[in-house]
Short mmCIF file of C-alpha atoms in Angstrom, two decimals:
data_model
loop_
_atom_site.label_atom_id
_atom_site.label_comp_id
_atom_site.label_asym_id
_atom_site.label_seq_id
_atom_site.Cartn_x
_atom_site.Cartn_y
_atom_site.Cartn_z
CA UNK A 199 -27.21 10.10 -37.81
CA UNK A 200 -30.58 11.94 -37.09
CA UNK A 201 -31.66 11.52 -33.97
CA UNK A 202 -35.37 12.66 -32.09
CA UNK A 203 -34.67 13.83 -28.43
CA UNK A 204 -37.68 14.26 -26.23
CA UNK A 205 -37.82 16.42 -23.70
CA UNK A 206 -37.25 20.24 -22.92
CA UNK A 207 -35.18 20.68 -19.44
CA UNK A 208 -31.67 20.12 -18.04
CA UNK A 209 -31.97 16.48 -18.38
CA UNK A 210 -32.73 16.52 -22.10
CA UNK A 211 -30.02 19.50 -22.55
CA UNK A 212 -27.54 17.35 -21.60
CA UNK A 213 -29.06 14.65 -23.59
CA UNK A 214 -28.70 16.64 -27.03
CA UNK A 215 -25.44 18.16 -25.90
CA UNK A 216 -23.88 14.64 -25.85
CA UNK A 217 -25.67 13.35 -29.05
CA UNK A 218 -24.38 16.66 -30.68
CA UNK A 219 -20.20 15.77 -29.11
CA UNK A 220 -20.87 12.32 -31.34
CA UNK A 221 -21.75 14.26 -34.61
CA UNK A 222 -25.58 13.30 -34.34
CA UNK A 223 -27.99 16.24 -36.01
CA UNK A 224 -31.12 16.32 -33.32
CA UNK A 225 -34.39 16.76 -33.95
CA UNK A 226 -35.99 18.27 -31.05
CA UNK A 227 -39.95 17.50 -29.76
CA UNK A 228 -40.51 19.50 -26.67
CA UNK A 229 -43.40 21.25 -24.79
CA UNK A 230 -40.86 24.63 -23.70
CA UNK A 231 -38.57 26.91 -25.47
CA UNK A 232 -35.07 25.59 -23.98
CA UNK A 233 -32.57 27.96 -25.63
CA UNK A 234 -29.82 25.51 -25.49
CA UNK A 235 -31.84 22.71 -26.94
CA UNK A 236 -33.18 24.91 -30.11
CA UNK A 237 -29.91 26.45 -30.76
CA UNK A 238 -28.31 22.42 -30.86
CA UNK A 239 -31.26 21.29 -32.70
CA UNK A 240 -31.30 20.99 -36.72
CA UNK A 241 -35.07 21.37 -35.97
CA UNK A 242 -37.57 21.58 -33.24
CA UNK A 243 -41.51 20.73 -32.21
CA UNK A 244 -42.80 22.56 -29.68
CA UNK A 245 -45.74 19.79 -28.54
CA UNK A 246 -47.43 18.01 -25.79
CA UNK A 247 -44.44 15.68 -24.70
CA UNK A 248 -46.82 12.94 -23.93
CA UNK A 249 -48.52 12.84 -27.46
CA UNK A 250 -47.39 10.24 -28.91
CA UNK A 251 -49.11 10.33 -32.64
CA UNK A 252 -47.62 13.83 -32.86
CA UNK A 253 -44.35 12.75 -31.67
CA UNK A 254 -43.97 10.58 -34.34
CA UNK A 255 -45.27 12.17 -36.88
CA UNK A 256 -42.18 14.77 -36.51
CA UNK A 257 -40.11 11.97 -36.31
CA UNK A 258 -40.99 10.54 -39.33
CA UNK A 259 -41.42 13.80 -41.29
CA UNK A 260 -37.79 14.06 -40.51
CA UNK A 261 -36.48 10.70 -40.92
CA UNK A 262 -34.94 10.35 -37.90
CA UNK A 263 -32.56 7.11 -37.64
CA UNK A 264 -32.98 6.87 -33.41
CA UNK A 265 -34.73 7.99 -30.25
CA UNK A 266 -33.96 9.01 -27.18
CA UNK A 267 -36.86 9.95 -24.43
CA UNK A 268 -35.73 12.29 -21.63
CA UNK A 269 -38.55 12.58 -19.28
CA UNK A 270 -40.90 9.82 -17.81
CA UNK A 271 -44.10 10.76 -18.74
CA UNK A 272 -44.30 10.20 -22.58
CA UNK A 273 -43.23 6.76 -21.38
CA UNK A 274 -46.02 5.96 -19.43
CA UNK A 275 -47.91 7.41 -22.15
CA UNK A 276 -46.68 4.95 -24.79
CA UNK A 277 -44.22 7.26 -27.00
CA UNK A 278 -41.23 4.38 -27.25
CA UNK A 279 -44.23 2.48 -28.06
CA UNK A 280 -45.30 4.31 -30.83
CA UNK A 281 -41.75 5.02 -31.75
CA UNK A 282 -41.04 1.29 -31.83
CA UNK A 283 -43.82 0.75 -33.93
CA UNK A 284 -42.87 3.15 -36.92
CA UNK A 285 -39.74 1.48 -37.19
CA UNK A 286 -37.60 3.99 -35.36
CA UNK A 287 -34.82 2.42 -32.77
CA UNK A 288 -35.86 3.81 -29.62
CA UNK A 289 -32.95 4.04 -27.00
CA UNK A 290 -35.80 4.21 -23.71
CA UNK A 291 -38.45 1.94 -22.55
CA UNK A 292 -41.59 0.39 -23.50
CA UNK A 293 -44.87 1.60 -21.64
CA UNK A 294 -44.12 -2.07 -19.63
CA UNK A 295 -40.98 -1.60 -19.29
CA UNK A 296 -41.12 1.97 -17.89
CA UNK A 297 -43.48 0.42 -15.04
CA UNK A 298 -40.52 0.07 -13.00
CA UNK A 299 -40.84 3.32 -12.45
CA UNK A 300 -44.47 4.68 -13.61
CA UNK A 301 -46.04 1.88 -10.95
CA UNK A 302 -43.86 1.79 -7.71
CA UNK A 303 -46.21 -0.93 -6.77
CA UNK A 304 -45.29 -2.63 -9.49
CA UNK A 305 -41.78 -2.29 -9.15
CA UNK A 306 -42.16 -3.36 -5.44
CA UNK A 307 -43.78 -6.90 -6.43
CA UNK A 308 -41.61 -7.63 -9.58
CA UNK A 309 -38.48 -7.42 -6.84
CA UNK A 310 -40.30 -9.70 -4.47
CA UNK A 311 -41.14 -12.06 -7.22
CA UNK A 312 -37.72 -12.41 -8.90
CA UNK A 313 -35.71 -12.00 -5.42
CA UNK A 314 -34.42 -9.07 -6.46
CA UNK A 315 -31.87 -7.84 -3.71
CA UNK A 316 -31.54 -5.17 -2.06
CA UNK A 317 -35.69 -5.03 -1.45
CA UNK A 318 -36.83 -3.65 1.84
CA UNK A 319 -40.52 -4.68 3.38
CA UNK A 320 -43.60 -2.97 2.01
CA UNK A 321 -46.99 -2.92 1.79
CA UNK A 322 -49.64 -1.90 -1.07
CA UNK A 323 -53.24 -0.59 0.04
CA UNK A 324 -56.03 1.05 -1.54
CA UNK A 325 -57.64 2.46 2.26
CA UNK A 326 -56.82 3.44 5.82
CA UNK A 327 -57.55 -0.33 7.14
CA UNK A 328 -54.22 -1.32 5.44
CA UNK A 329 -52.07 1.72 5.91
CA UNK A 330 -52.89 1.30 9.40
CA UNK A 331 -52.45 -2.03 9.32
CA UNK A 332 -48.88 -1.67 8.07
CA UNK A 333 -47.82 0.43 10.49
CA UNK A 334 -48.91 -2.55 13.14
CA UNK A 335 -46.64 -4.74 11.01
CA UNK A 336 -43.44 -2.16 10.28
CA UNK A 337 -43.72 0.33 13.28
CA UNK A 338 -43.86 4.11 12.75
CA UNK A 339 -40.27 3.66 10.99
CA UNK A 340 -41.90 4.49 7.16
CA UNK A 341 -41.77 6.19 4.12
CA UNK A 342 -45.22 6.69 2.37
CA UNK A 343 -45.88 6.75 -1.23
CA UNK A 344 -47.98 7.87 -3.94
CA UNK A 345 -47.80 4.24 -6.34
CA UNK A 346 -47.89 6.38 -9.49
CA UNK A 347 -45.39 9.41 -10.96
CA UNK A 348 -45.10 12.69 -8.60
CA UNK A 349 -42.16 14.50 -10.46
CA UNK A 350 -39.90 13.45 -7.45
CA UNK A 351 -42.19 15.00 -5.11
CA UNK A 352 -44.47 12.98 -3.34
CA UNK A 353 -42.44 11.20 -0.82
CA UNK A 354 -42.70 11.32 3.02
CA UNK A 355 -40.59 10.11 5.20
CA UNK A 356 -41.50 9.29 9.23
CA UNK A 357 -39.39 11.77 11.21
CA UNK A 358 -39.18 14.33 8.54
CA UNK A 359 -42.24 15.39 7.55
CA UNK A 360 -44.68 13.30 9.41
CA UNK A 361 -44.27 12.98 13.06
CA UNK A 362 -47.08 10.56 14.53
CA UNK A 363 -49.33 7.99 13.01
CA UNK A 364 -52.11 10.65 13.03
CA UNK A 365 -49.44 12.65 10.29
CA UNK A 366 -48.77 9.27 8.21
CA UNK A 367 -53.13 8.44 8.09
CA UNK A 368 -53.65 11.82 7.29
CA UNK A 369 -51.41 12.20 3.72
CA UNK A 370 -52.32 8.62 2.73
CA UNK A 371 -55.66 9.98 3.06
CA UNK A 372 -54.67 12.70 0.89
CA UNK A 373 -52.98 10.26 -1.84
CA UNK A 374 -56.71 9.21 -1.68
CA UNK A 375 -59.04 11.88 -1.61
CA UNK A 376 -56.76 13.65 -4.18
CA UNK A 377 -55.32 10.76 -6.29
CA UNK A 378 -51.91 11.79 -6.25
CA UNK A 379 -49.80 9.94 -8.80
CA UNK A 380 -53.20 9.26 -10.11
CA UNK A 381 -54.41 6.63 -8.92
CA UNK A 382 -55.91 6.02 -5.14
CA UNK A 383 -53.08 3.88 -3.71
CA UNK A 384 -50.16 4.06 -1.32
CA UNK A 385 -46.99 2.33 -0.85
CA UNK A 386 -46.20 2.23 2.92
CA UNK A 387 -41.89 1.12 2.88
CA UNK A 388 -39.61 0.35 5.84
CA UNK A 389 -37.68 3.34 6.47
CA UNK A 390 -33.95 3.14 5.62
CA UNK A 391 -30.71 4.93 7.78
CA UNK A 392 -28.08 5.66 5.43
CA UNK A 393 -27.02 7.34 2.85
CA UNK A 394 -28.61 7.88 -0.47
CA UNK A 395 -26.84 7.26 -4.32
CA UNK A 396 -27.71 6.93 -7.54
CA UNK A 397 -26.17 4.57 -10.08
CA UNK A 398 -27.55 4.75 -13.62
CA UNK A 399 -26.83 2.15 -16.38
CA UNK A 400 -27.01 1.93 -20.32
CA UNK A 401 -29.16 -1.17 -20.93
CA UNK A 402 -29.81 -3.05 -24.04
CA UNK A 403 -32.57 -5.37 -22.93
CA UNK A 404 -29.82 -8.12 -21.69
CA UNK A 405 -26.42 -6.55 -21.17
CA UNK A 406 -26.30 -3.51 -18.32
CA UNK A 407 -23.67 -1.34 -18.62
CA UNK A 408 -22.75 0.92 -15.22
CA UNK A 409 -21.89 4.64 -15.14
CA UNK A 410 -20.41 6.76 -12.29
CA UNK A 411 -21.78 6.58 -8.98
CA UNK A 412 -23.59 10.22 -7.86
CA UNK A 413 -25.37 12.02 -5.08
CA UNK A 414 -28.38 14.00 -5.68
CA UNK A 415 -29.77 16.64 -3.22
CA UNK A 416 -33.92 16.44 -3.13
CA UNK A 417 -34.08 18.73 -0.45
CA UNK A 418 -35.17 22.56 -1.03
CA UNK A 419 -32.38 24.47 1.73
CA UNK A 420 -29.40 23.57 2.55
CA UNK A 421 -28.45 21.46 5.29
CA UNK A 422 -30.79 19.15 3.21
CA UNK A 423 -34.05 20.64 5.16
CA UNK A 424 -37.37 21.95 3.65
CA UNK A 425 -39.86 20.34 0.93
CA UNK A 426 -38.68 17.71 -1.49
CA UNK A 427 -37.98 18.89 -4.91
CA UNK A 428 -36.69 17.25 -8.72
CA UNK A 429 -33.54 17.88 -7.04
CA UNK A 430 -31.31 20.76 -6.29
CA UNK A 431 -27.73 19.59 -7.46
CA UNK A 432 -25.26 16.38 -7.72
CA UNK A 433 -21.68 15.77 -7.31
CA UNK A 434 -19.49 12.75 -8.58
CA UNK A 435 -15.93 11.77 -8.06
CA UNK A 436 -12.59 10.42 -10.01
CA UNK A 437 -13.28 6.80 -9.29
CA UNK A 438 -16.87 6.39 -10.10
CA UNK A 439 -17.35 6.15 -6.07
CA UNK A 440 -18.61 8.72 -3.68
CA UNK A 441 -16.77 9.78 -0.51
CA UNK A 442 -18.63 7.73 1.60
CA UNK A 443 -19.58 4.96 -0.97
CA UNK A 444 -17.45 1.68 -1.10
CA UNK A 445 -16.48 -0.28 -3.99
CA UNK A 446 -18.34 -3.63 -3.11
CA UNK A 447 -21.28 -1.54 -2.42
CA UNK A 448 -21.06 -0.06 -5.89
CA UNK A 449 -20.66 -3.45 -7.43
CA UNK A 450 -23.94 -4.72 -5.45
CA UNK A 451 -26.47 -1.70 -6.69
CA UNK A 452 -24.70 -2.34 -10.39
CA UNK A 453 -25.60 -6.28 -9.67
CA UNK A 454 -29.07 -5.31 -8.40
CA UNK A 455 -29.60 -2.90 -11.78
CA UNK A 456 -28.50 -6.14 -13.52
CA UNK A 457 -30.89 -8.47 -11.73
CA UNK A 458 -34.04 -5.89 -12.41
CA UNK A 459 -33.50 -6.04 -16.01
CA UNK A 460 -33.35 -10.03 -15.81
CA UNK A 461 -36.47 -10.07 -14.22
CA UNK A 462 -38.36 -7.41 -16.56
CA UNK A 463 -37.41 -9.35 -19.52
CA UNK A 464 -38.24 -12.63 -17.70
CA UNK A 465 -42.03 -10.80 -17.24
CA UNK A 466 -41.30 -10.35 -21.21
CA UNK A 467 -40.99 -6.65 -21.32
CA UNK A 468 -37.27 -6.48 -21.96
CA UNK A 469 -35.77 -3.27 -20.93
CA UNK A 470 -34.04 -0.79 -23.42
CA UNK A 471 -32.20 2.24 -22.49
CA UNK A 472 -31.03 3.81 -18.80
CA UNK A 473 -32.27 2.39 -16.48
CA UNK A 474 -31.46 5.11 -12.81
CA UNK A 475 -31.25 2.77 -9.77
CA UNK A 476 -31.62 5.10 -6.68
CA UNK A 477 -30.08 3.13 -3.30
CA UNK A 478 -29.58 3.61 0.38
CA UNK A 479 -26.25 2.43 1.72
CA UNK A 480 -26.91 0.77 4.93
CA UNK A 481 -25.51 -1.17 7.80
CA UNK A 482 -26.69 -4.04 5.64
CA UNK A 483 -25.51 -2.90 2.26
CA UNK A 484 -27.16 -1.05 -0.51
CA UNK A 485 -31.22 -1.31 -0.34
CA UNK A 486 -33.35 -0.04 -2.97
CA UNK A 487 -35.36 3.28 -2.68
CA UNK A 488 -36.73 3.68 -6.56
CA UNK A 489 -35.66 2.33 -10.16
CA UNK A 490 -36.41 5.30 -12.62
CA UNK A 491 -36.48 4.31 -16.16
CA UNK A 492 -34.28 7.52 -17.61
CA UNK A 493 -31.40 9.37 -17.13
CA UNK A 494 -32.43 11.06 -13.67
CA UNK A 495 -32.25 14.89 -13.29
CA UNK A 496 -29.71 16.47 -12.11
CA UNK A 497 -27.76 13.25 -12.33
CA UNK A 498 -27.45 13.64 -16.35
CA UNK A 499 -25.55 16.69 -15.99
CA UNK A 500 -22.86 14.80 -14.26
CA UNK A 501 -22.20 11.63 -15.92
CA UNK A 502 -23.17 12.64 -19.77
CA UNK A 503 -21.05 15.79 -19.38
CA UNK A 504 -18.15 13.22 -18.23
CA UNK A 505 -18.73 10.77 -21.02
CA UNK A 506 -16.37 10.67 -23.70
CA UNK A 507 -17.05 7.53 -25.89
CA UNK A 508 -19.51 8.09 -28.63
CA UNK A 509 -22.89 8.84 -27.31
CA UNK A 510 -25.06 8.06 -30.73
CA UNK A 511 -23.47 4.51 -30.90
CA UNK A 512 -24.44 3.70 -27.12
CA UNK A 513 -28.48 4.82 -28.11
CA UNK A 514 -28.22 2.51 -30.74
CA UNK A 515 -26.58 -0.35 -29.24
CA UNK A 516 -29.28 0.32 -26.41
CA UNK A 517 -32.47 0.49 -29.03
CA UNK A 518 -31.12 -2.86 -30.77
CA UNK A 519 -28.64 -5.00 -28.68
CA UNK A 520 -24.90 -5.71 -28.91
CA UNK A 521 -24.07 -2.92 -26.14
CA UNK A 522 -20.45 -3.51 -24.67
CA UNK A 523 -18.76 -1.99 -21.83
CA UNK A 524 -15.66 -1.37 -24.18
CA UNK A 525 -18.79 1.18 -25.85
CA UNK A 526 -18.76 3.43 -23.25
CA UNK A 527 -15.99 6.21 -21.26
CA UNK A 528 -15.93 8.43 -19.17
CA UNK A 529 -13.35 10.80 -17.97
CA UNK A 530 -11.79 10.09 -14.64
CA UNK A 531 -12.59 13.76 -13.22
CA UNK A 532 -15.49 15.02 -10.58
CA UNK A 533 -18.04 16.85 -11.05
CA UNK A 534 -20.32 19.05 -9.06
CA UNK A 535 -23.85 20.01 -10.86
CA UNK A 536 -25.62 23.12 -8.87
CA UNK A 537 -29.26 24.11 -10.34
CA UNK A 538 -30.48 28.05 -10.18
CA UNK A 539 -34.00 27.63 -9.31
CA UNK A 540 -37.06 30.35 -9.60
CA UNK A 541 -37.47 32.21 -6.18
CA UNK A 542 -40.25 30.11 -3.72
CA UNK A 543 -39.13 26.43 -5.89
CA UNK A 544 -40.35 23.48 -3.08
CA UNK A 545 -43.54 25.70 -2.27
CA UNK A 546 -44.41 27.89 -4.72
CA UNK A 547 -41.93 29.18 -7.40
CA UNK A 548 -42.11 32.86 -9.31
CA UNK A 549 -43.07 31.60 -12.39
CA UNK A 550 -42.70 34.05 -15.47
CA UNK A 551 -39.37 36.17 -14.28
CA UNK A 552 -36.95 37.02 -16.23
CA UNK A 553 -33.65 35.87 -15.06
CA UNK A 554 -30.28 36.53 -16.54
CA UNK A 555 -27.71 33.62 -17.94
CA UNK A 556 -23.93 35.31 -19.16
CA UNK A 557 -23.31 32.02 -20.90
CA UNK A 558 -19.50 33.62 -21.61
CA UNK A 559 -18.56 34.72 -18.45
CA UNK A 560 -19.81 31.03 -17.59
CA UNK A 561 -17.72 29.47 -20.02
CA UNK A 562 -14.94 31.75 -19.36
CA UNK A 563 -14.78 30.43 -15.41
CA UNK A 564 -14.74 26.26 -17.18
CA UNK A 565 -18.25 25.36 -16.03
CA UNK A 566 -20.81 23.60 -18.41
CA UNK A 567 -24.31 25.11 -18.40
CA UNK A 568 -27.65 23.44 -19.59
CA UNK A 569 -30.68 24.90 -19.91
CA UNK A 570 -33.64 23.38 -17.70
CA UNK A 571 -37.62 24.18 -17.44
CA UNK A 572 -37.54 27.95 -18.85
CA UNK A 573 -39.04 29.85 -21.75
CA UNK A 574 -37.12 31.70 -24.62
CA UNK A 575 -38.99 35.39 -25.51
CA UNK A 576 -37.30 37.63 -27.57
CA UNK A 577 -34.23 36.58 -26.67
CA UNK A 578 -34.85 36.87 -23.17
CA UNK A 579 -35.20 33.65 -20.68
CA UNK A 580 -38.14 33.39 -18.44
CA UNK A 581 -38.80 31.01 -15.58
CA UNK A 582 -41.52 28.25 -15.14
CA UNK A 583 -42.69 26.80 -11.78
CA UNK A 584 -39.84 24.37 -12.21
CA UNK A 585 -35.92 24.58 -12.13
CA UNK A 586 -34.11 27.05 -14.40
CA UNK A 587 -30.35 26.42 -14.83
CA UNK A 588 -27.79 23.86 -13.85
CA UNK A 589 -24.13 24.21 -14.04
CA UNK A 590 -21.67 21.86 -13.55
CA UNK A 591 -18.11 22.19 -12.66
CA UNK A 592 -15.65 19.40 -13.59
CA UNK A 593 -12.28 18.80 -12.30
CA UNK A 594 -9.80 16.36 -10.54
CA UNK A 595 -11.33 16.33 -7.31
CA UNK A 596 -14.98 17.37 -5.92
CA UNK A 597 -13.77 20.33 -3.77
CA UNK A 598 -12.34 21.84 -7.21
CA UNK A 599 -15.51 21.14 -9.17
CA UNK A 600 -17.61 22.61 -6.27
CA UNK A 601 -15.00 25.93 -6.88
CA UNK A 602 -16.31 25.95 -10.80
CA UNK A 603 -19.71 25.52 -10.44
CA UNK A 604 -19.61 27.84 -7.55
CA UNK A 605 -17.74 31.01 -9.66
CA UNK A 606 -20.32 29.71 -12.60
CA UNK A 607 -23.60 30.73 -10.15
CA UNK A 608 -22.41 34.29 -9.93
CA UNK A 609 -22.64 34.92 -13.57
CA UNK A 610 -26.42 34.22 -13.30
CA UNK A 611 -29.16 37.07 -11.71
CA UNK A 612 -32.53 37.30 -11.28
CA UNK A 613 -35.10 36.26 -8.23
CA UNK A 614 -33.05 33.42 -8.17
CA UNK A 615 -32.07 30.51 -5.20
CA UNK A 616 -29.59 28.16 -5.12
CA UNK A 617 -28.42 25.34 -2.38
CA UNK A 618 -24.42 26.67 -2.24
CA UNK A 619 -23.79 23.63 0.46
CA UNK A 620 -24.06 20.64 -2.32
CA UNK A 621 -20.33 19.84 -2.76
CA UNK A 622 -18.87 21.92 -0.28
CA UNK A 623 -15.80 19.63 1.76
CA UNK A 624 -17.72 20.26 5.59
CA UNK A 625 -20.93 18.60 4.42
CA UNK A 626 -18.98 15.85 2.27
CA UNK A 627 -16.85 14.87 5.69
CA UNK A 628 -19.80 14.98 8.04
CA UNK A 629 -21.18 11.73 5.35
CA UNK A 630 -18.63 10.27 5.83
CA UNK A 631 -18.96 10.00 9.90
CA UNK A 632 -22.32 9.40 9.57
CA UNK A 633 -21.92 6.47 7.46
CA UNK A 634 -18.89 5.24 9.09
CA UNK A 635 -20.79 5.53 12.38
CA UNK A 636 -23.91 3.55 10.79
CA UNK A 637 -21.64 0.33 9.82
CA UNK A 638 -20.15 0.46 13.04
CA UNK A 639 -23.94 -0.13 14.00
CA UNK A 640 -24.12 3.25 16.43
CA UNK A 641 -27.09 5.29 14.27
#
């Protein structure tokens, strides 16, 4: 099978990685020269991610038999679209579909329509009247939101980084002098006490089919303090749970993935491909934070590199229908997923620095490594402004996964940083009291 993969970071490495396991050739349209992806790839494009005409126009040239879109943007742009429309199975979402994510207004309202659970109390406002006016109606308890995309970065939080109402007026103001997300609105959200999870899902427009549970870190430094980033690492374990995540809770976020897609193809804009849901376990149950309409980023790294049914068949079965959970595996092992990052990433990264990657030694120690946001010069690798490297460690339990990924790190140099708490057994233990403490009603 020939198959088009979009996209040129860790996500999208992982992406091509499992289409290659299932014997697919790749044809590869990205905007960075990701060693990993060009060496998998039968051919590559080195474009504007978000044109669509040029898109396809590879993919035709090559007659490519399926899609799969790694990254958001070319779907808010159109490119399953345009995919669609040239008669190529597309395994990710329309341009209407992909609201869910591209518009969290949008998503917001199509949950409050279709009683959607897990929905928390919001508020949508183009000015200062009603972002003050919401905070009358919620308290100072919020999060505040750009409506449109912000690469993972344009969330505050009350108590973290805004600390009065002054703080919460001033960066909606900034959402709306500077259009952030691009367009001059704000999403003002209760704020949620819990813990945070992501469950992703295969999709086929009807049928949603659940992966392993995982735990991404946004935070820049450990101890999950400084600026939000795309995220700094994941972990996973055996069951498909997390340490601190129950199985009824589980089954609720996969029942509230499945309820989302009802509704989006009850608004007629059915929903093809994965679909991330990204939850708070509270004293009340799961709540929803976000729906993302990809695989998210680290969180590929983990469940893709754990899959072990045939990853071709499930893009197809996604792009045309018939998907089946007896379609999809996935080893019962942990995993632990720890991104290198450019020097100053959350502020302002070294961009341009060559780092080194000894993808043997790596090997050699039993980690996986994919290739993220970096640029392939004469056979040297050279950072962007965005994340670098992940590797993931995979193994019977989280602590030994941690170990891999851990040994993995030190075969990679350069001006480098890396969070070396994600995984570790003291910070898994102290979520687990916290969330203990929080359905006992005491946080």
């Amino acid at each position: 099978m020939r198959v088009l993969a979009v996209g040129g970071g860790a996500r999208e490495h992982a992406i091509v990685a499992a289409l290659s396991r299932s014997g697919a050739e790749v044809y590869a349209a990205l905007k960075n020269r990701n060693p990993g992806i060009a060496r998998a790839a039968k051919e590559s494009t080195f474009v504007d991610e978000t044109d669509a005409a040029k898109v396809v126009e590879f993919a035709k040239a090559n007659k490519v038999d399926l899609a799969v879109v790694g990254p958001e943007a070319p779907l808010e742009a159109g490119l399953a679209d345009g995919l669609t429309a040239a008669g190529i199975p597309t395994a990710s979402p329309s341009k209407e579909a992909a609201r869910i994510e591209t518009s969290k207004s949008f998503m917001r309202e199509l949950m409050l329509k279709h009683r959607v659970d897990g929905a928390v109390r919001f508020a949508v406002t183009e000015d200062l009247a009603g972002v003050s006016e919401a905070i009358d109606d919620m308290g100072l308890e919020v999060v505040v939101k750009p409506t449109g995309l912000t690469g993972g970065k344009g969330v505050k939080v009350f108590g973290e980084h805004m600390m009065s109402k002054e703080d919460i007026l001033a960066y909606a103001e900034e959402i709306f002098s500077n259009r952030i997300g691009g367009t001059p609105r704000v999403v003002v959200e209760e704020k949620l006490v819990g813990e945070e999870f992501t469950v992703q899902a295969f999709c086929d427009g009807r049928k949603v089919v659940p992966m392993p549970a995982v735990q991404d870190h946004k935070r820049a430094y450990e101890g999950d303090k400084g600026p939000n980033t795309g995220g700094m690492g994941s972990y996973s374990q055996k069951d498909g749970l997390l340490p601190f995540l129950k199985r009824d809770e589980y089954d609720r976020a996969v029942a509230i993935i499945q309820q989302a897609v009802d509704a989006l193809r009850a608004e007629g804009c059915e929903y093809h491909g994965t679909l991330y849901g990204q939850f708070m376990v509270t004293k009340e149950g799961p709540k929803v934070i976000e729906f993302n309409a990809r695989f998210g980023d680290p969180e590929a790294m983990n469940v893709l590199s754990l899959l072990t049914s045939d990853f071709s068949r499930v893009c197809l079965k996604m792009a045309g229908g018939g998907l089946s959970s007896s379609d999809v595996t996935f080893a019962r092992k942990a995993s632990v997923c720890k991104y290198v990052v450019p020097e100053g990433y959350g502020t302002k990264s070294l961009s341009g620095e060559e780092i080194k990657v000894d993808e043997a030694a790596i090997s050699k120690e039993g980690a996986l490594l994919y290739y993220a946001s970096v640029n392939e010069k004469g056979g040297r690798i050279y950072t962007t402004t965005s994340r670098s490297v992940g590797v993931v460690g995979i193994a019977e339990s989280i602590d030994e996964a941690e170990s891999i990924a851990e040994r993995a790190l030190a075969h990679v140099s350069g001006r480098i940083a890396v969070r070396h708490d994600i995984g570790k057994t003291a910070m898994l233990e102290a979520k687990v009291r916290r969330m203990d403490s929080i359905r006992r009603g005491r946080a």
